Amino acid sequence: MFPVFMGLLLQQFYNTADTIIVGNFAGETSLAAVGACGVLTLVFLALANGFSAGACVLIAQLFGAGKEQEMRKQALSSLLVMIGMGIVATAVGVFISRFALKYVLATPESLLSMADTYFKIYAMGLLFQFGYNIIAAILRGIGDSKATLYFLLVASVINIVLDIVLVYNFRMGVVGAAVATDIAQAVSCAAGFIYMIKKYPLFRFRWKELTFEWSLAKQTLKTGFPMALQQLIVSFGFIFIQRAVNSYGEAMTASFSVAQKIETYMTLPANALMTTQSTYTGQNIGAGQLDRVMIGAKHTVIISEIISICILSVIFVFAKPIVAAFGLGAIAADYCVSHVRCVAICLIPFASYFPLLGLFQGANNALYSTFVATSALAVRVISTYTLQEIPTISYRMIWWNALFGWGLGCIITWVHFYKGKWKPHISD
């Protein structure tokens, strides 16, 4: 789990660098413009993460069963599928940018042009994002989760340096932030590919092997679809929450942008444990070790809760100085402090169920994970739009909706786990 967590941390770190540097050196309006694109970036990240996670499960199962040649073919097919998806995603992202920001997310007119510019440039790097994710998934599938940590570290340093140079020194604002992110993603993708082919001869594919096998591609798409759908549902659901946020003005939009960044850090351990649990379960399914799956699940939840309690304590003590680092105005900063403290409380139910979704994914029961995500998000959206009408609650539902959504997710996940309906998938 630790290398996966550190990899996710570094990946998020160079995204956060944009927010901190833009907020401090380009102003709150530029920060709000970058934040307005947050949901759109999540949509494409959901596709990259979801389908690569599906490929990871397939590769982990074949690796656990000792079927190296089949694993090699599956890895190549998944790589080609994801590169193709990355090219399409780049074109679609550039094409839909302004329409989505204006008509779907209801971005304030004062932010629209700046947000559109940022996202169009960001979308040009989506090919590298898809490429990196599938390479990282292949490496995780064979148990090498440490590798991603090293080249993400290099990418993070490059991103931060470029952010400072382009945003601060050259005063390029959101353009500089987007360019820096694209270059960092390209570096991490290239580093991952070079490492993979040098370290593992099994993945040194010849030109004549680069043929499209629909049966293997179909396996990647079929296994990854529920995971991608789960993350897409979350992303699309946040469109409605983002619309509610935007309705309260620029200060709330900027605050929500920063709070989401901080929230991502708080949920990273549970996310890393979910990813690890998926690979761990897939490998043990391939090896026929059901007892290890059960033991791993229990230990994972205990670890998740211990870490989350520590995070809760830190956030309550240091929320104000953490938020201050992003350069928000006084009103936005007050919103943000309340937001992150609320999420810290809600981490307790979240941490108790989210890692188990990885078990369901690794056991080929990923559709239930999608059901949990859909249910939790639906409750968050509904509670936001209904309870914000109560004057004493109002905008506070933008952050308190997490308690309702994650609470429901916790209940239905544990009910499914104890009923054991996912176990027949393991025996398959």
Coordinates of C-alpha atoms in Angstrom, one line a residue:
M1 CA 0.0 0.0 0.0
F2 CA 2.8 2.4 0.9
P3 CA 4.3 2.8 -2.6
V4 CA 0.9 3.1 -4.1
F5 CA 0.0 5.8 -1.6
M6 CA 3.2 7.7 -2.2
G7 CA 2.6 7.5 -5.9
L8 CA -0.9 8.9 -5.6
L9 CA 0.4 11.5 -3.2
L10 CA 3.1 12.7 -5.7
Q11 CA 0.5 12.7 -8.5
Q12 CA -1.8 14.9 -6.4
F13 CA 1.1 17.0 -5.2
Y14 CA 2.0 18.3 -8.6
N15 CA -1.7 19.0 -9.3
T16 CA -1.9 20.9 -6.0
A17 CA 1.2 22.9 -7.0
D18 CA -0.8 24.5 -9.7
T19 CA -3.4 25.6 -7.2
I20 CA -1.0 27.0 -4.6
I21 CA 1.2 28.8 -7.1
V22 CA -1.8 30.2 -9.1
G23 CA -3.6 31.3 -5.9
N24 CA -0.5 33.1 -4.6
F25 CA 1.0 34.6 -7.8
A26 CA -2.0 34.9 -10.2
G27 CA -4.8 35.8 -7.8
E28 CA -8.1 34.4 -6.5
T29 CA -9.9 34.8 -9.9
S30 CA -7.3 32.7 -11.7
L31 CA -7.6 30.1 -8.9
A32 CA -11.3 30.0 -9.2
A33 CA -11.0 29.5 -13.0
V34 CA -8.7 26.5 -12.5
G35 CA -11.1 25.2 -9.9
A36 CA -14.1 25.5 -12.2
C37 CA -12.4 22.9 -14.5
G38 CA -12.0 20.4 -11.6
V39 CA -15.0 18.3 -12.5
L40 CA -14.0 18.1 -16.2
T41 CA -10.6 16.9 -15.3
L42 CA -12.1 14.3 -13.0
V43 CA -14.3 12.9 -15.8
F44 CA -11.3 12.1 -18.0
L45 CA -9.2 10.9 -15.0
A46 CA -12.1 8.5 -14.2
L47 CA -11.8 6.9 -17.7
A48 CA -8.0 6.7 -17.4
N49 CA -8.1 5.2 -13.8
G50 CA -11.1 3.0 -14.3
F51 CA -10.0 1.1 -17.5
S52 CA -6.4 0.9 -16.3
A53 CA -7.6 -0.6 -13.0
G54 CA -9.6 -3.2 -15.0
A55 CA -6.4 -4.1 -16.9
C56 CA -4.5 -4.3 -13.6
V57 CA -7.0 -6.9 -12.2
L58 CA -6.7 -9.1 -15.3
I59 CA -2.9 -8.9 -15.3
A60 CA -2.8 -9.6 -11.5
Q61 CA -5.0 -12.7 -11.9
L62 CA -2.8 -14.1 -14.8
F63 CA 0.4 -13.2 -12.8
G64 CA -1.0 -15.1 -9.7
A65 CA -1.8 -18.1 -11.9
G66 CA 1.7 -18.1 -13.4
K67 CA 0.4 -17.6 -17.0
E68 CA 3.2 -15.3 -18.3
Q69 CA 2.5 -15.4 -22.0
E70 CA -1.2 -14.8 -21.6
M71 CA -0.3 -11.9 -19.3
R72 CA 2.1 -10.5 -21.9
K73 CA -0.6 -10.5 -24.6
Q74 CA -3.1 -8.9 -22.2
A75 CA -0.7 -6.2 -21.2
L76 CA 0.0 -5.3 -24.9
S77 CA -3.7 -5.3 -25.7
S78 CA -4.5 -3.0 -22.7
L79 CA -1.7 -0.7 -23.7
L80 CA -3.0 -0.2 -27.2
V81 CA -6.6 0.3 -26.0
M82 CA -5.5 3.0 -23.5
I83 CA -3.4 4.8 -26.0
G84 CA -6.3 4.9 -28.4
M85 CA -8.6 6.2 -25.7
G86 CA -6.0 8.8 -24.8
I87 CA -6.0 10.2 -28.3
V88 CA -9.8 10.3 -28.5
A89 CA -10.0 11.9 -25.0
T90 CA -7.6 14.7 -26.0
A91 CA -9.7 15.6 -29.1
V92 CA -13.0 15.4 -27.2
G93 CA -11.6 17.5 -24.3
V94 CA -10.5 20.3 -26.5
F95 CA -13.8 20.2 -28.5
I96 CA -16.3 20.3 -25.6
S97 CA -14.4 22.6 -23.2
R98 CA -16.2 25.8 -23.6
F99 CA -19.7 24.3 -24.0
A100 CA -19.3 22.1 -20.9
L101 CA -18.0 24.9 -18.8
K102 CA -20.7 27.4 -19.8
Y103 CA -23.8 25.2 -20.2
V104 CA -23.1 22.1 -18.0
L105 CA -21.2 23.6 -15.1
A106 CA -22.7 27.1 -15.3
T107 CA -19.3 28.7 -14.8
P108 CA -19.6 32.4 -14.0
E109 CA -19.0 34.6 -17.1
S110 CA -16.2 36.4 -15.3
L111 CA -14.3 33.1 -15.2
L112 CA -15.3 31.4 -18.4
S113 CA -12.6 32.5 -20.9
M114 CA -9.8 31.9 -18.4
A115 CA -11.2 28.4 -17.4
D116 CA -11.7 27.5 -21.1
T117 CA -8.1 28.4 -21.9
Y118 CA -6.8 26.4 -19.0
F119 CA -8.8 23.2 -19.8
K120 CA -8.1 23.2 -23.5
I121 CA -4.3 23.3 -22.8
Y122 CA -4.7 20.7 -20.0
A123 CA -6.7 18.4 -22.4
M124 CA -3.7 18.3 -24.8
G125 CA -1.9 16.2 -22.2
L126 CA -4.6 13.6 -21.7
L127 CA -2.8 11.1 -24.0
F128 CA 0.1 11.1 -21.5
Q129 CA -2.3 10.7 -18.6
F130 CA -3.9 7.6 -20.2
G131 CA -0.5 6.3 -21.1
Y132 CA 0.9 6.7 -17.6
N133 CA -2.1 5.1 -16.0
I134 CA -1.9 1.9 -18.0
I135 CA 1.8 1.5 -17.6
A136 CA 1.4 2.0 -13.8
A137 CA -1.5 -0.6 -13.8
I138 CA 0.7 -3.2 -15.6
L139 CA 3.5 -2.7 -13.1
R140 CA 1.1 -2.9 -10.1
G141 CA -0.4 -6.1 -11.6
I142 CA 2.9 -7.9 -11.3
G143 CA 3.5 -6.5 -7.8
D144 CA 5.9 -3.6 -8.7
S145 CA 4.1 -0.7 -7.1
K146 CA 7.4 1.0 -6.1
A147 CA 8.5 2.0 -9.6
T148 CA 5.7 4.5 -10.1
L149 CA 6.9 6.3 -7.0
Y150 CA 10.3 7.2 -8.5
F151 CA 9.3 8.6 -11.8
L152 CA 6.3 10.5 -10.3
L153 CA 8.8 12.1 -8.0
V154 CA 10.8 13.4 -10.9
A155 CA 7.6 14.6 -12.6
S156 CA 6.5 16.4 -9.5
V157 CA 9.7 18.3 -9.2
I158 CA 9.5 19.3 -12.9
N159 CA 5.9 20.4 -12.5
I160 CA 6.7 22.6 -9.5
V161 CA 9.8 24.2 -11.1
L162 CA 7.8 24.9 -14.3
D163 CA 4.9 26.3 -12.3
I164 CA 7.2 28.8 -10.6
V165 CA 9.0 29.7 -13.8
L166 CA 5.9 30.0 -16.0
V167 CA 3.3 31.4 -13.5
Y168 CA 5.6 33.5 -11.3
N169 CA 8.6 34.5 -13.5
F170 CA 6.9 34.8 -16.9
R171 CA 3.4 35.8 -15.5
M172 CA 1.6 33.3 -17.8
G173 CA -1.2 32.6 -15.2
V174 CA -3.5 29.7 -15.9
V175 CA -1.7 29.0 -19.3
G176 CA 1.6 28.4 -17.5
A177 CA -0.1 26.1 -14.9
A178 CA -1.7 24.0 -17.6
V179 CA 1.5 23.8 -19.7
A180 CA 3.5 22.7 -16.6
T181 CA 1.0 19.9 -15.8
D182 CA 1.1 18.6 -19.4
I183 CA 4.9 18.5 -19.4
A184 CA 5.0 16.7 -16.1
Q185 CA 2.5 14.1 -17.3
A186 CA 4.5 13.5 -20.4
V187 CA 7.7 13.0 -18.3
S188 CA 6.0 10.5 -16.0
C189 CA 4.5 8.6 -19.0
A190 CA 7.9 8.4 -20.8
A191 CA 9.8 7.4 -17.6
G192 CA 7.3 4.7 -16.8
F193 CA 7.5 3.2 -20.3
I194 CA 11.3 3.2 -20.4
Y195 CA 11.5 1.6 -17.0
M196 CA 8.9 -1.1 -17.9
I197 CA 10.7 -2.3 -21.1
K198 CA 14.2 -2.1 -19.5
K199 CA 13.3 -3.9 -16.2
Y200 CA 11.0 -6.5 -17.6
P201 CA 12.0 -8.3 -20.9
L202 CA 8.5 -9.8 -21.0
F203 CA 7.1 -6.4 -21.9
R204 CA 9.6 -5.6 -24.7
F205 CA 7.1 -5.8 -27.5
R206 CA 8.2 -6.2 -31.1
W207 CA 6.7 -4.1 -33.9
K208 CA 5.1 -7.2 -35.5
E209 CA 3.3 -7.9 -32.2
L210 CA 1.5 -4.5 -32.3
T211 CA -1.7 -6.0 -33.7
F212 CA -5.1 -5.4 -32.3
E213 CA -6.7 -8.5 -30.8
W214 CA -10.4 -7.7 -30.2
S215 CA -10.9 -10.6 -27.8
L216 CA -8.2 -9.3 -25.4
A217 CA -9.3 -5.7 -25.8
K218 CA -12.8 -6.7 -25.0
Q219 CA -11.6 -8.3 -21.8
T220 CA -9.9 -5.0 -20.8
L221 CA -13.0 -3.0 -21.6
K222 CA -15.4 -5.5 -19.9
T223 CA -13.4 -5.6 -16.7
G224 CA -12.6 -1.9 -16.6
F225 CA -16.0 -0.7 -17.5
P226 CA -17.6 -1.0 -14.1
M227 CA -14.6 0.7 -12.5
A228 CA -14.6 3.5 -15.0
L229 CA -18.4 3.8 -14.7
Q230 CA -18.1 4.1 -10.9
Q231 CA -15.6 7.0 -11.2
L232 CA -17.5 8.6 -14.1
I233 CA -20.7 8.6 -12.0
V234 CA -18.8 10.3 -9.2
S235 CA -17.5 12.8 -11.7
F236 CA -20.8 13.5 -13.3
G237 CA -22.5 13.7 -10.0
F238 CA -20.0 16.4 -9.0
I239 CA -21.2 18.5 -11.9
F240 CA -24.4 19.1 -10.0
I241 CA -22.5 19.9 -6.8
Q242 CA -20.2 22.2 -8.8
R243 CA -23.3 24.0 -10.1
A244 CA -24.5 24.5 -6.6
V245 CA -21.1 25.8 -5.6
N246 CA -20.9 28.2 -8.5
S247 CA -24.3 29.7 -7.6
Y248 CA -22.7 31.1 -4.4
G249 CA -20.1 33.2 -6.3
E250 CA -16.4 33.4 -6.9
A251 CA -15.4 33.1 -3.3
M252 CA -17.2 29.9 -2.8
T253 CA -15.9 28.5 -6.1
A254 CA -12.3 29.3 -5.1
S255 CA -12.9 27.8 -1.7
F256 CA -14.4 24.6 -3.1
S257 CA -11.4 24.3 -5.4
V258 CA -9.0 24.4 -2.5
A259 CA -11.1 22.2 -0.3
Q260 CA -11.3 19.5 -3.0
K261 CA -7.6 19.5 -3.2
I262 CA -7.2 19.1 0.6
E263 CA -10.0 16.5 0.6
T264 CA -8.2 14.4 -2.0
Y265 CA -5.1 14.3 0.3
M266 CA -7.3 13.2 3.2
T267 CA -8.9 10.4 1.2
L268 CA -5.6 9.2 -0.4
P269 CA -4.8 6.5 2.1
A270 CA -8.2 4.9 1.7
N271 CA -7.8 5.2 -2.1
A272 CA -4.4 3.6 -2.0
L273 CA -5.7 0.7 0.2
M274 CA -8.5 0.2 -2.3
T275 CA -6.1 0.0 -5.2
T276 CA -3.8 -2.4 -3.2
Q277 CA -6.7 -4.5 -2.1
S278 CA -7.9 -4.9 -5.7
T279 CA -4.5 -6.1 -6.9
Y280 CA -3.9 -8.3 -3.7
T281 CA -7.3 -9.9 -4.2
G282 CA -6.8 -10.5 -7.9
Q283 CA -3.4 -12.2 -7.3
N284 CA -4.8 -14.4 -4.6
I285 CA -7.8 -15.4 -6.7
G286 CA -5.4 -16.5 -9.4
A287 CA -3.5 -18.5 -6.8
G288 CA -6.7 -19.9 -5.2
Q289 CA -6.0 -18.4 -1.8
L290 CA -9.4 -17.3 -0.5
D291 CA -8.2 -17.3 3.2
R292 CA -5.6 -14.7 2.4
V293 CA -8.3 -12.5 0.7
M294 CA -10.4 -12.5 3.9
I295 CA -7.5 -11.8 6.2
G296 CA -6.2 -9.0 3.9
A297 CA -9.7 -7.3 3.9
K298 CA -9.9 -7.2 7.7
H299 CA -6.4 -5.8 8.1
T300 CA -6.9 -3.2 5.4
V301 CA -10.0 -1.7 7.1
I302 CA -8.2 -1.5 10.4
I303 CA -5.2 0.2 8.8
S304 CA -7.5 2.6 7.0
E305 CA -9.3 3.7 10.1
I306 CA -6.1 4.2 12.1
I307 CA -4.7 6.5 9.4
S308 CA -8.0 8.4 9.0
I309 CA -8.2 9.1 12.8
C310 CA -4.7 10.6 12.6
I311 CA -5.7 12.7 9.6
L312 CA -8.8 14.0 11.4
S313 CA -6.7 15.1 14.4
V314 CA -4.1 16.9 12.2
I315 CA -6.8 18.7 10.1
F316 CA -8.6 20.0 13.2
V317 CA -5.4 21.5 14.6
F318 CA -3.8 22.8 11.4
A319 CA -6.8 23.5 9.1
K320 CA -6.2 27.3 9.1
P321 CA -2.5 27.3 8.2
I322 CA -3.1 24.6 5.6
V323 CA -5.8 26.7 3.9
A324 CA -3.7 29.9 4.2
A325 CA -1.0 28.3 2.0
F326 CA -3.4 28.6 -1.0
G327 CA -3.7 32.4 -0.9
L328 CA -7.5 32.6 -0.6
G329 CA -9.3 35.8 0.4
A330 CA -10.8 36.1 3.9
I331 CA -14.3 34.9 3.0
A332 CA -13.2 32.0 0.9
A333 CA -10.7 30.9 3.5
D334 CA -13.4 30.8 6.2
Y335 CA -15.6 28.7 3.9
C336 CA -12.6 26.4 3.2
V337 CA -11.7 25.8 6.9
S338 CA -15.2 24.8 7.7
H339 CA -15.3 22.5 4.7
V340 CA -12.2 20.5 5.4
R341 CA -13.0 20.1 9.1
C342 CA -16.3 18.7 8.1
V343 CA -14.8 16.2 5.6
A344 CA -12.3 15.2 8.3
I345 CA -15.2 14.0 10.5
C346 CA -16.8 12.2 7.5
L347 CA -13.6 10.3 6.9
I348 CA -14.5 7.8 9.6
P349 CA -17.3 6.1 7.7
F350 CA -15.5 6.6 4.4
A351 CA -12.3 4.9 5.6
S352 CA -14.3 1.9 6.9
Y353 CA -15.9 0.9 3.6
F354 CA -13.9 2.4 0.7
P355 CA -11.0 -0.2 0.8
L356 CA -13.5 -3.0 0.6
L357 CA -14.6 -1.8 -2.9
G358 CA -11.1 -2.9 -4.0
L359 CA -11.9 -6.4 -2.8
F360 CA -15.1 -6.5 -4.8
Q361 CA -13.2 -5.2 -7.9
G362 CA -10.4 -7.8 -7.5
A363 CA -13.1 -10.5 -7.1
N364 CA -14.8 -9.6 -10.4
N365 CA -17.7 -8.0 -8.5
A366 CA -16.9 -4.5 -9.6
L367 CA -20.5 -3.7 -10.5
Y368 CA -21.4 -3.7 -6.8
S369 CA -18.7 -1.0 -6.3
T370 CA -20.4 1.0 -9.0
F371 CA -23.7 0.6 -7.2
V372 CA -22.2 1.8 -3.9
A373 CA -20.6 4.8 -5.6
T374 CA -23.9 5.7 -7.4
S375 CA -26.0 5.4 -4.3
A376 CA -23.6 7.5 -2.2
L377 CA -23.3 10.2 -4.8
A378 CA -27.0 10.3 -5.4
V379 CA -27.6 10.9 -1.7
R380 CA -24.9 13.7 -1.7
V381 CA -26.5 15.5 -4.7
I382 CA -30.1 15.1 -3.4
S383 CA -29.2 16.3 0.1
T384 CA -27.3 19.3 -1.3
Y385 CA -30.2 20.6 -3.4
T386 CA -32.9 19.9 -0.8
L387 CA -31.3 20.8 2.5
Q388 CA -29.5 24.0 1.2
E389 CA -33.0 25.5 1.0
I390 CA -33.2 25.5 4.8
P391 CA -31.8 28.9 5.9
T392 CA -29.9 27.7 8.9
I393 CA -28.1 25.1 6.7
S394 CA -27.8 26.9 3.3
Y395 CA -24.4 26.7 1.7
R396 CA -23.0 24.4 4.4
M397 CA -24.6 21.5 2.7
I398 CA -21.9 21.8 0.1
W399 CA -19.6 20.0 2.5
W400 CA -22.0 18.2 4.9
N401 CA -23.4 16.2 2.0
A402 CA -20.4 13.9 2.5
L403 CA -21.7 12.6 5.8
F404 CA -25.0 11.5 4.2
G405 CA -23.3 9.9 1.1
W406 CA -20.4 8.2 2.8
G407 CA -22.7 7.0 5.7
L408 CA -24.9 5.2 3.2
G409 CA -21.9 3.8 1.4
C410 CA -20.6 2.4 4.6
I411 CA -23.8 0.6 5.5
I412 CA -24.5 -1.0 2.1
T413 CA -20.9 -2.1 1.6
W414 CA -20.7 -3.9 4.9
V415 CA -24.0 -5.5 4.4
H416 CA -22.8 -6.9 1.1
F417 CA -19.5 -8.0 2.6
Y418 CA -21.1 -10.0 5.4
K419 CA -23.7 -11.5 3.1
G420 CA -20.8 -12.9 1.1
K421 CA -22.4 -12.7 -2.4
W422 CA -19.1 -11.7 -3.8
K423 CA -17.4 -15.0 -2.8
P424 CA -18.7 -17.1 -5.7
H425 CA -16.8 -14.8 -8.0
I426 CA -13.6 -15.8 -6.2
S427 CA -14.2 -19.5 -6.7
D428 CA -14.6 -18.8 -10.4

